PDB file of C-alpha atoms in Angstrom:
ATOM      1  CA  MET A   1       4.789 -15.932  18.982  1.00 57.00           C
ATOM      2  CA  LYS A   2       6.392 -14.924  15.742  1.00 58.00           C
ATOM      3  CA  LYS A   3       5.113 -17.594  13.648  1.00 61.00           C
ATOM      4  CA  ILE A   4       1.698 -16.543  14.589  1.00 61.00           C
ATOM      5  CA  THR A   5       2.291 -12.790  13.888  1.00 58.00           C
ATOM      6  CA  THR A   6       3.707 -14.268  10.828  1.00 57.00           C
ATOM      7  CA  LEU A   7       0.518 -16.287   9.704  1.00 51.00           C
ATOM      8  CA  ILE A   8      -1.959 -13.680  10.758  1.00 58.00           C
ATOM      9  CA  ALA A   9       0.131 -11.053   8.504  1.00 52.00           C
ATOM     10  CA  ALA A  10      -0.182 -14.008   5.462  1.00 51.00           C
ATOM     11  CA  LEU A  11      -3.746 -14.374   6.112  1.00 49.00           C
ATOM     12  CA  ILE A  12      -4.282 -10.692   6.042  1.00 53.00           C
ATOM     13  CA  LEU A  13      -2.432 -10.352   2.950  1.00 50.00           C
ATOM     14  CA  PHE A  14      -4.050 -13.057   1.164  1.00 51.00           C
ATOM     15  CA  ALA A  15      -7.568 -12.083   1.912  1.00 48.00           C
ATOM     16  CA  ALA A  16      -6.639  -8.556   0.442  1.00 50.00           C
ATOM     17  CA  CYS A  17      -5.875  -9.841  -2.914  1.00 57.00           C
ATOM     18  CA  ASN A  18      -8.299  -8.979  -5.726  1.00 61.00           C
ATOM     19  CA  ASN A  19     -10.102 -12.382  -6.583  1.00 69.00           C
ATOM     20  CA  TYR A  20     -12.120 -12.338  -9.663  1.00 78.00           C
ATOM     21  CA  ASP A  21     -13.136 -14.476 -12.863  1.00 90.00           C
ATOM     22  CA  ASP A  22     -12.487 -12.497 -15.875  1.00 94.00           C
ATOM     23  CA  PHE A  23     -13.539 -13.741 -19.235  1.00 96.00           C
ATOM     24  CA  GLU A  24     -13.205 -12.691 -22.922  1.00 97.00           C
ATOM     25  CA  PHE A  25     -15.200 -10.139 -24.776  1.00 98.00           C
ATOM     26  CA  THR A  26     -15.404  -8.199 -27.817  1.00 98.00           C
ATOM     27  CA  GLY A  27     -17.582  -5.128 -28.623  1.00 98.00           C
ATOM     28  CA  LYS A  28     -17.747  -1.490 -29.566  1.00 98.00           C
ATOM     29  CA  VAL A  29     -17.823   1.657 -28.050  1.00 98.00           C
ATOM     30  CA  VAL A  30     -20.967   3.685 -28.106  1.00 98.00           C
ATOM     31  CA  ASP A  31     -20.932   5.825 -25.200  1.00 96.00           C
ATOM     32  CA  TYR A  32     -18.945   6.808 -22.214  1.00 94.00           C
ATOM     33  CA  GLU A  33     -19.537   8.009 -18.547  1.00 92.00           C
ATOM     34  CA  GLU A  34     -17.711  10.327 -16.580  1.00 92.00           C
ATOM     35  CA  CYS A  35     -16.200   8.659 -13.180  1.00 91.00           C
ATOM     36  CA  THR A  36     -13.825  11.035 -11.877  1.00 87.00           C
ATOM     37  CA  GLY A  37     -12.190  13.980 -13.228  1.00 79.00           C
ATOM     38  CA  SER A  38      -9.595  11.944 -15.223  1.00 82.00           C
ATOM     39  CA  SER A  39     -11.413   8.363 -15.640  1.00 90.00           C
ATOM     40  CA  PHE A  40     -14.288   7.113 -17.647  1.00 94.00           C
ATOM     41  CA  GLY A  41     -16.583   4.079 -18.115  1.00 95.00           C
ATOM     42  CA  TYR A  42     -17.095   3.133 -21.279  1.00 97.00           C
ATOM     43  CA  ALA A  43     -20.570   1.873 -22.519  1.00 97.00           C
ATOM     44  CA  VAL A  44     -19.637  -1.044 -24.994  1.00 98.00           C
ATOM     45  CA  THR A  45     -22.422  -3.102 -26.837  1.00 98.00           C
ATOM     46  CA  LEU A  46     -20.896  -6.460 -26.863  1.00 98.00           C
ATOM     47  CA  THR A  47     -21.111  -9.111 -29.462  1.00 97.00           C
ATOM     48  CA  SER A  48     -19.506 -11.936 -27.565  1.00 97.00           C
ATOM     49  CA  PRO A  49     -20.718 -12.731 -24.936  1.00 96.00           C
ATOM     50  CA  ASP A  50     -24.115 -11.858 -26.195  1.00 92.00           C
ATOM     51  CA  THR A  51     -26.506 -12.302 -23.102  1.00 91.00           C
ATOM     52  CA  ILE A  52     -24.723 -10.469 -20.222  1.00 94.00           C
ATOM     53  CA  GLY A  53     -25.603  -6.680 -20.994  1.00 95.00           C
ATOM     54  CA  GLY A  54     -28.635  -4.609 -20.702  1.00 95.00           C
ATOM     55  CA  ASP A  55     -30.317  -1.875 -22.847  1.00 96.00           C
ATOM     56  CA  TYR A  56     -28.742   1.555 -22.656  1.00 95.00           C
ATOM     57  CA  ARG A  57     -29.515   5.032 -24.013  1.00 94.00           C
ATOM     58  CA  THR A  58     -26.485   7.169 -24.947  1.00 93.00           C
ATOM     59  CA  HIS A  59     -26.064  10.891 -24.809  1.00 90.00           C
ATOM     60  CA  SER A  60     -27.338  11.190 -28.348  1.00 93.00           C
ATOM     61  CA  GLY A  61     -30.573   9.422 -27.605  1.00 94.00           C
ATOM     62  CA  ASP A  62     -29.773   5.900 -29.389  1.00 95.00           C
ATOM     63  CA  THR A  63     -30.777   2.804 -27.797  1.00 96.00           C
ATOM     64  CA  TYR A  64     -28.273  -0.260 -27.735  1.00 96.00           C
ATOM     65  CA  HIS A  65     -28.709  -3.694 -26.606  1.00 96.00           C
ATOM     66  CA  ASN A  66     -26.571  -5.968 -24.511  1.00 97.00           C
ATOM     67  CA  VAL A  67     -24.608  -3.301 -23.338  1.00 97.00           C
ATOM     68  CA  VAL A  68     -21.838  -3.333 -20.293  1.00 97.00           C
ATOM     69  CA  VAL A  69     -20.287  -0.255 -19.111  1.00 97.00           C
ATOM     70  CA  ILE A  70     -16.555  -1.188 -18.612  1.00 97.00           C
ATOM     71  CA  TYR A  71     -14.177   0.817 -16.239  1.00 96.00           C
ATOM     72  CA  GLY A  72     -10.096   1.050 -15.864  1.00 95.00           C
ATOM     73  CA  ALA A  73      -9.041   1.376 -19.664  1.00 96.00           C
ATOM     74  CA  ASP A  74      -5.775   2.081 -19.795  1.00 94.00           C
ATOM     75  CA  ARG A  75      -6.290   4.529 -23.063  1.00 95.00           C
ATOM     76  CA  LEU A  76      -9.042   6.973 -23.917  1.00 94.00           C
ATOM     77  CA  LEU A  77     -11.310   5.259 -26.182  1.00 97.00           C
ATOM     78  CA  LYS A  78     -13.130   6.647 -29.150  1.00 95.00           C
ATOM     79  CA  ASP A  79     -16.942   6.306 -29.985  1.00 95.00           C
ATOM     80  CA  GLY A  80     -17.207   3.502 -32.504  1.00 97.00           C
ATOM     81  CA  ALA A  81     -13.996   1.789 -31.393  1.00 98.00           C
ATOM     82  CA  ASN A  82     -13.990  -1.987 -31.663  1.00 98.00           C
ATOM     83  CA  ILE A  83     -12.351  -3.456 -28.776  1.00 98.00           C
ATOM     84  CA  SER A  84     -11.725  -6.766 -27.067  1.00 98.00           C
ATOM     85  CA  GLY A  85      -9.710  -8.416 -24.157  1.00 98.00           C
ATOM     86  CA  ARG A  86     -10.984  -9.642 -20.736  1.00 97.00           C
ATOM     87  CA  ILE A  87     -12.935  -7.932 -18.480  1.00 98.00           C
ATOM     88  CA  TYR A  88     -14.647  -9.047 -14.834  1.00 97.00           C
ATOM     89  CA  LEU A  89     -17.898  -8.079 -13.640  1.00 96.00           C
ATOM     90  CA  ASP A  90     -18.197  -5.509 -10.729  1.00 94.00           C
ATOM     91  CA  PRO A  91     -21.817  -4.456  -9.832  1.00 91.00           C
ATOM     92  CA  ASN A  92     -20.500  -2.030  -7.169  1.00 89.00           C
ATOM     93  CA  TYR A  93     -17.584  -0.360  -9.209  1.00 92.00           C
ATOM     94  CA  SER A  94     -19.087   3.102  -9.697  1.00 90.00           C
ATOM     95  CA  HIS A  95     -20.356   3.299  -6.317  1.00 89.00           C
ATOM     96  CA  ALA A  96     -16.871   2.510  -4.611  1.00 89.00           C
ATOM     97  CA  GLU A  97     -14.503   4.571  -7.166  1.00 91.00           C
ATOM     98  CA  CYS A  98     -16.581   7.083  -9.065  1.00 90.00           C
ATOM     99  CA  THR A  99     -17.423  10.735  -8.034  1.00 88.00           C
ATOM    100  CA  TRP A 100     -20.324  10.798 -10.315  1.00 79.00           C
ATOM    101  CA  ARG A 101     -22.916   7.823 -10.460  1.00 77.00           C
ATOM    102  CA  TYR A 102     -25.580   6.940 -13.136  1.00 77.00           C
ATOM    103  CA  THR A 103     -28.527   5.677 -11.489  1.00 75.00           C
ATOM    104  CA  ASP A 104     -30.987   5.788 -14.560  1.00 75.00           C
ATOM    105  CA  ARG A 105     -29.413   3.106 -16.217  1.00 82.00           C
ATOM    106  CA  ASP A 106     -29.791  -0.935 -15.464  1.00 88.00           C
ATOM    107  CA  VAL A 107     -26.621  -2.344 -17.303  1.00 94.00           C
ATOM    108  CA  PRO A 108     -23.849  -4.447 -15.822  1.00 95.00           C
ATOM    109  CA  GLU A 109     -20.714  -2.903 -14.572  1.00 95.00           C
ATOM    110  CA  ALA A 110     -17.242  -4.249 -15.449  1.00 97.00           C
ATOM    111  CA  VAL A 111     -13.701  -3.542 -15.364  1.00 97.00           C
ATOM    112  CA  PHE A 112     -11.015  -4.100 -17.828  1.00 97.00           C
ATOM    113  CA  THR A 113      -7.982  -6.666 -16.968  1.00 96.00           C
ATOM    114  CA  LYS A 114      -6.789  -6.652 -20.810  1.00 97.00           C
ATOM    115  CA  LEU A 115      -7.782  -4.208 -23.451  1.00 97.00           C
ATOM    116  CA  LYS A 116      -7.106  -4.712 -27.052  1.00 97.00           C
ATOM    117  CA  VAL A 117      -8.301  -1.680 -29.654  1.00 97.00           C
ATOM    118  CA  GLU A 118      -8.823  -3.024 -32.964  1.00 90.00           C
TER     119      GLU A 118
END
């Protein structure tokens, strides 16, 4: 009986682990979106990869192409910052984690796994 309980517990822990395929990116921060009181999503126009983002209109009215909104930065990012690192796509991040949700845009959402500010 103890072996079965241990096996079930191990399976539950294994199922709870985050499993994602992250990939390298480079880009420039062009805007931000509030997620909760102390966290933000950053609109990043990607230079690499160059085909996964969408069109995004900033607070100031400028439109950028190939933009992804990325969450989970370990620091505040400034508008215009050149960044790189690794991210994974999570189409439901803002619905699951954010107090504020932006429904007037059609760009992918992602999460940082590694961030470098250049």
